[in-house]
Coordinates of C-alpha atoms in Angstrom, one line a residue:
X1 CA 6.2 9.9 7.0
X2 CA 4.7 9.3 3.5
X3 CA 4.8 5.9 1.9
X4 CA 4.5 4.6 -1.7
X5 CA 4.5 0.8 -2.1
X6 CA 4.3 -1.7 -4.9
X7 CA 4.0 -5.4 -4.4
X8 CA 4.0 -8.3 -6.9
X9 CA 2.8 -11.8 -6.1
X10 CA 2.1 -14.8 -8.4
X11 CA -1.5 -15.8 -8.8
X12 CA -3.3 -18.7 -10.5
X13 CA -3.9 -16.6 -13.6
X14 CA -0.8 -14.5 -13.7
X15 CA 0.4 -11.7 -11.3
X16 CA -1.3 -9.8 -8.6
X17 CA 0.0 -6.2 -8.1
X18 CA -0.8 -4.2 -5.0
X19 CA -0.2 -0.5 -4.7
X20 CA -0.4 1.4 -1.4
X21 CA 0.1 5.2 -1.0
X22 CA -0.6 7.3 2.1
X23 CA 0.7 8.8 5.3
X24 CA 1.7 7.4 8.7
X25 CA 1.8 9.1 12.0
X26 CA 4.5 7.6 14.3
X27 CA 5.0 7.9 18.0
X28 CA 7.6 6.5 20.5
X29 CA 5.3 3.6 21.1
X30 CA 4.9 2.7 17.4
X31 CA 2.2 3.5 14.8
X32 CA -0.2 6.1 16.1
X33 CA -2.3 6.5 12.9
X34 CA -2.5 6.0 9.2
X35 CA -4.4 7.0 6.1
X36 CA -3.6 4.6 3.2
X37 CA -5.2 3.9 -0.1
X38 CA -4.7 0.4 -1.6
X39 CA -5.3 -0.7 -5.1
X40 CA -5.1 -4.4 -6.3
X41 CA -4.7 -5.2 -9.9
X42 CA -4.6 -8.7 -11.5
X43 CA -2.6 -9.1 -14.7
X44 CA -3.0 -12.4 -16.7
X45 CA -0.3 -14.1 -18.6
X46 CA -2.0 -13.0 -21.8
X47 CA -1.7 -9.3 -20.8
X48 CA -5.2 -8.7 -19.5
X49 CA -5.7 -6.3 -16.6
X50 CA -8.5 -6.4 -14.0
X51 CA -8.8 -4.0 -11.0
X52 CA -9.8 -6.2 -8.1
X53 CA -9.9 -3.7 -5.2
X54 CA -9.5 -0.1 -4.4
X55 CA -10.0 0.9 -0.8
X56 CA -9.0 3.5 1.7
X57 CA -8.2 2.8 5.4
X58 CA -7.9 5.3 8.1
X59 CA -6.7 4.1 11.5
X60 CA -6.9 6.5 14.5
X61 CA -8.0 6.4 18.1
X62 CA -7.9 2.6 18.2
X63 CA -10.4 2.1 15.3
X64 CA -10.1 1.2 11.6
X65 CA -12.3 3.1 9.2
X66 CA -12.6 1.4 5.7
X67 CA -14.1 2.7 2.5
X68 CA -14.3 -0.1 0.1
X69 CA -16.5 -1.5 -2.8
X70 CA -16.7 -4.8 -0.9
X71 CA -19.2 -3.1 1.5
X72 CA -21.1 -1.2 -1.1
X73 CA -24.2 -3.5 -1.3
X74 CA -24.6 -3.5 2.6
X75 CA -24.1 0.2 3.4
X76 CA -27.1 2.2 4.7
X77 CA -28.0 5.3 2.8
X78 CA -25.5 8.1 3.4
X79 CA -22.8 5.9 4.9
X80 CA -19.4 5.7 3.3
X81 CA -17.1 4.3 6.0
X82 CA -17.2 1.0 8.0
X83 CA -15.7 1.2 11.5
X84 CA -14.1 -1.7 13.3
X85 CA -12.0 -2.3 16.4
X86 CA -11.7 -6.0 15.7
X87 CA -9.8 -8.1 13.1
X88 CA -6.9 -6.2 11.4
X89 CA -4.3 -4.6 13.6
X90 CA -2.8 -1.3 12.7
X91 CA 0.3 -2.9 11.4
X92 CA -1.7 -5.5 9.4
X93 CA -3.7 -2.8 7.7
X94 CA -0.5 -1.1 6.7
X95 CA 1.8 -4.0 5.8
X96 CA -0.5 -6.6 4.4
X97 CA 1.6 -9.6 3.4
X98 CA 4.9 -7.7 3.8
X99 CA 6.9 -9.5 6.5
X100 CA 9.6 -6.9 7.1
X101 CA 8.8 -3.7 9.1
X102 CA 11.6 -1.3 8.7
X103 CA 9.9 1.3 10.8
X104 CA 10.3 -1.0 13.9
X105 CA 13.5 -0.4 15.8
X106 CA 14.1 -4.1 16.7
X107 CA 13.5 -5.2 13.1
X108 CA 15.7 -2.5 11.7
X109 CA 18.4 -3.5 14.1
X110 CA 18.1 -7.1 13.0
X111 CA 18.5 -6.1 9.3
X112 CA 21.6 -4.0 10.0
X113 CA 23.2 -6.8 12.1
X114 CA 22.6 -9.4 9.4
X115 CA 23.6 -7.2 6.4
X116 CA 26.1 -8.8 4.0
X117 CA 26.8 -5.7 1.9
X118 CA 27.1 -2.0 2.7
X119 CA 27.2 0.6 -0.1
X120 CA 27.1 4.4 -0.2
X121 CA 23.8 6.0 -1.2
X122 CA 23.2 9.8 -1.7
X123 CA 24.9 10.7 1.6
X124 CA 23.4 7.7 3.3
X125 CA 23.9 3.9 3.1
X126 CA 22.4 1.0 1.2
X127 CA 22.4 -2.4 3.0
X128 CA 21.7 -5.9 1.5
X129 CA 21.2 -9.2 3.1
X130 CA 18.8 -12.1 3.9
X131 CA 16.9 -13.1 7.0
X132 CA 14.9 -16.2 8.0
X133 CA 11.3 -15.8 9.0
X134 CA 12.2 -17.5 12.3
X135 CA 14.7 -14.7 13.2
X136 CA 12.2 -12.1 12.0
X137 CA 9.5 -13.6 14.1
X138 CA 11.7 -13.4 17.2
X139 CA 12.7 -9.8 16.6
X140 CA 9.5 -8.2 15.3
X141 CA 6.5 -7.6 17.5
X142 CA 4.4 -6.4 14.6
X143 CA 5.2 -9.7 12.7
X144 CA 4.1 -11.7 15.7
X145 CA 1.0 -9.5 16.2
X146 CA -0.1 -9.9 12.6
X147 CA 0.4 -13.7 12.5
X148 CA -1.1 -14.4 15.9
X149 CA 0.4 -17.9 16.2
X150 CA 3.7 -19.7 16.7
X151 CA 5.6 -19.9 13.5
X152 CA 5.8 -23.5 12.2
X153 CA 9.4 -24.7 11.9
X154 CA 9.2 -25.4 8.2
X155 CA 7.9 -21.9 7.5
X156 CA 10.5 -20.3 9.9
X157 CA 13.3 -21.7 7.7
X158 CA 12.1 -19.7 4.7
X159 CA 14.4 -16.7 3.8
X160 CA 13.6 -13.1 2.9
X161 CA 16.1 -11.3 0.7
X162 CA 16.2 -7.6 1.3
X163 CA 17.7 -4.3 0.3
X164 CA 17.5 -1.3 2.6
X165 CA 18.4 2.3 1.9
X166 CA 18.9 4.7 4.8
X167 CA 19.2 8.5 4.2
X168 CA 21.9 10.8 5.6
X169 CA 19.9 11.0 8.9
X170 CA 19.8 7.2 9.2
X171 CA 16.1 7.1 8.4
X172 CA 14.6 4.4 6.0
X173 CA 14.2 5.8 2.5
X174 CA 13.4 2.5 0.7
X175 CA 13.0 -1.2 1.4
X176 CA 12.8 -3.9 -1.2
X177 CA 12.1 -7.5 -0.2
X178 CA 11.8 -10.8 -2.0
X179 CA 10.5 -14.1 -0.7
X180 CA 8.7 -17.2 -2.1
X181 CA 5.4 -15.3 -2.0
X182 CA 6.5 -12.3 -4.1
X183 CA 8.4 -9.0 -4.2
X184 CA 7.7 -5.7 -2.5
X185 CA 9.1 -2.2 -2.9
X186 CA 8.3 0.6 -0.4
X187 CA 9.6 4.1 -0.3
X188 CA 9.5 6.5 2.6
X189 CA 9.5 10.3 2.1
X190 CA 8.7 13.5 4.0
X191 CA 10.0 12.4 7.4
X192 CA 9.1 14.8 10.1
X193 CA 6.3 16.6 8.3
X194 CA 3.3 17.6 10.4
X195 CA 0.9 14.8 9.6
X196 CA -2.5 14.8 11.2
X197 CA -4.7 11.7 10.8
X198 CA -8.4 12.4 11.5
X199 CA -11.4 10.1 11.6
X200 CA -14.1 10.4 8.9
X201 CA -17.2 12.4 9.7
X202 CA -19.3 10.5 12.2
X203 CA -22.5 10.8 10.2
X204 CA -20.8 8.9 7.3
X205 CA -19.7 6.0 9.5
X206 CA -21.4 2.7 10.4
X207 CA -20.1 0.0 12.8
X208 CA -19.2 -3.2 11.1
X209 CA -21.5 -5.1 13.5
X210 CA -24.5 -3.3 12.1
X211 CA -23.8 -4.7 8.6
X212 CA -24.4 -8.4 9.6
X213 CA -22.6 -11.2 7.7
X214 CA -21.7 -11.1 4.1

């Protein structure tokens, strides 16, 4: 499936906008691979615009490969990609701060069970509702995996408002969420296309452990 996502979050100087585009390869056990480009842009209250980050992440074969300006001053000559098996999980690379994973059957089931509104949509259905982070934590393995700790009670009471569009086949077409940390809008297209995710050329890759700290 292909994704196109835009997220907005308040920042000290204005608004941080994150855009992700790319492809996902899914399997019965979950996310098998991804190739996603992320661009972060800061917009000040006065209208100024600053690009903070533009990076590409490929995840395949249990490794993350990242091409990013944040590594530029430490990369050996001829190296473009940094490889890592630690740190970010596959879902964390994809979802970032997004709490709701509509590609996960248990999470999708929770949304449908807690929906307050059901409306027709281009042969499919649009659902609307709200869910607490506590219920989401209980239902979503990827949410627990990315957080890596028990959810504090005061945080668990926070609510996420959501709108979900399913196409005529019952597959996610769009998900919009809103919580105290911001808003996120992700669209899914091209379900079932023959997506192949491949690792970068080995001679362009350096292991993150070889870069040292910094």
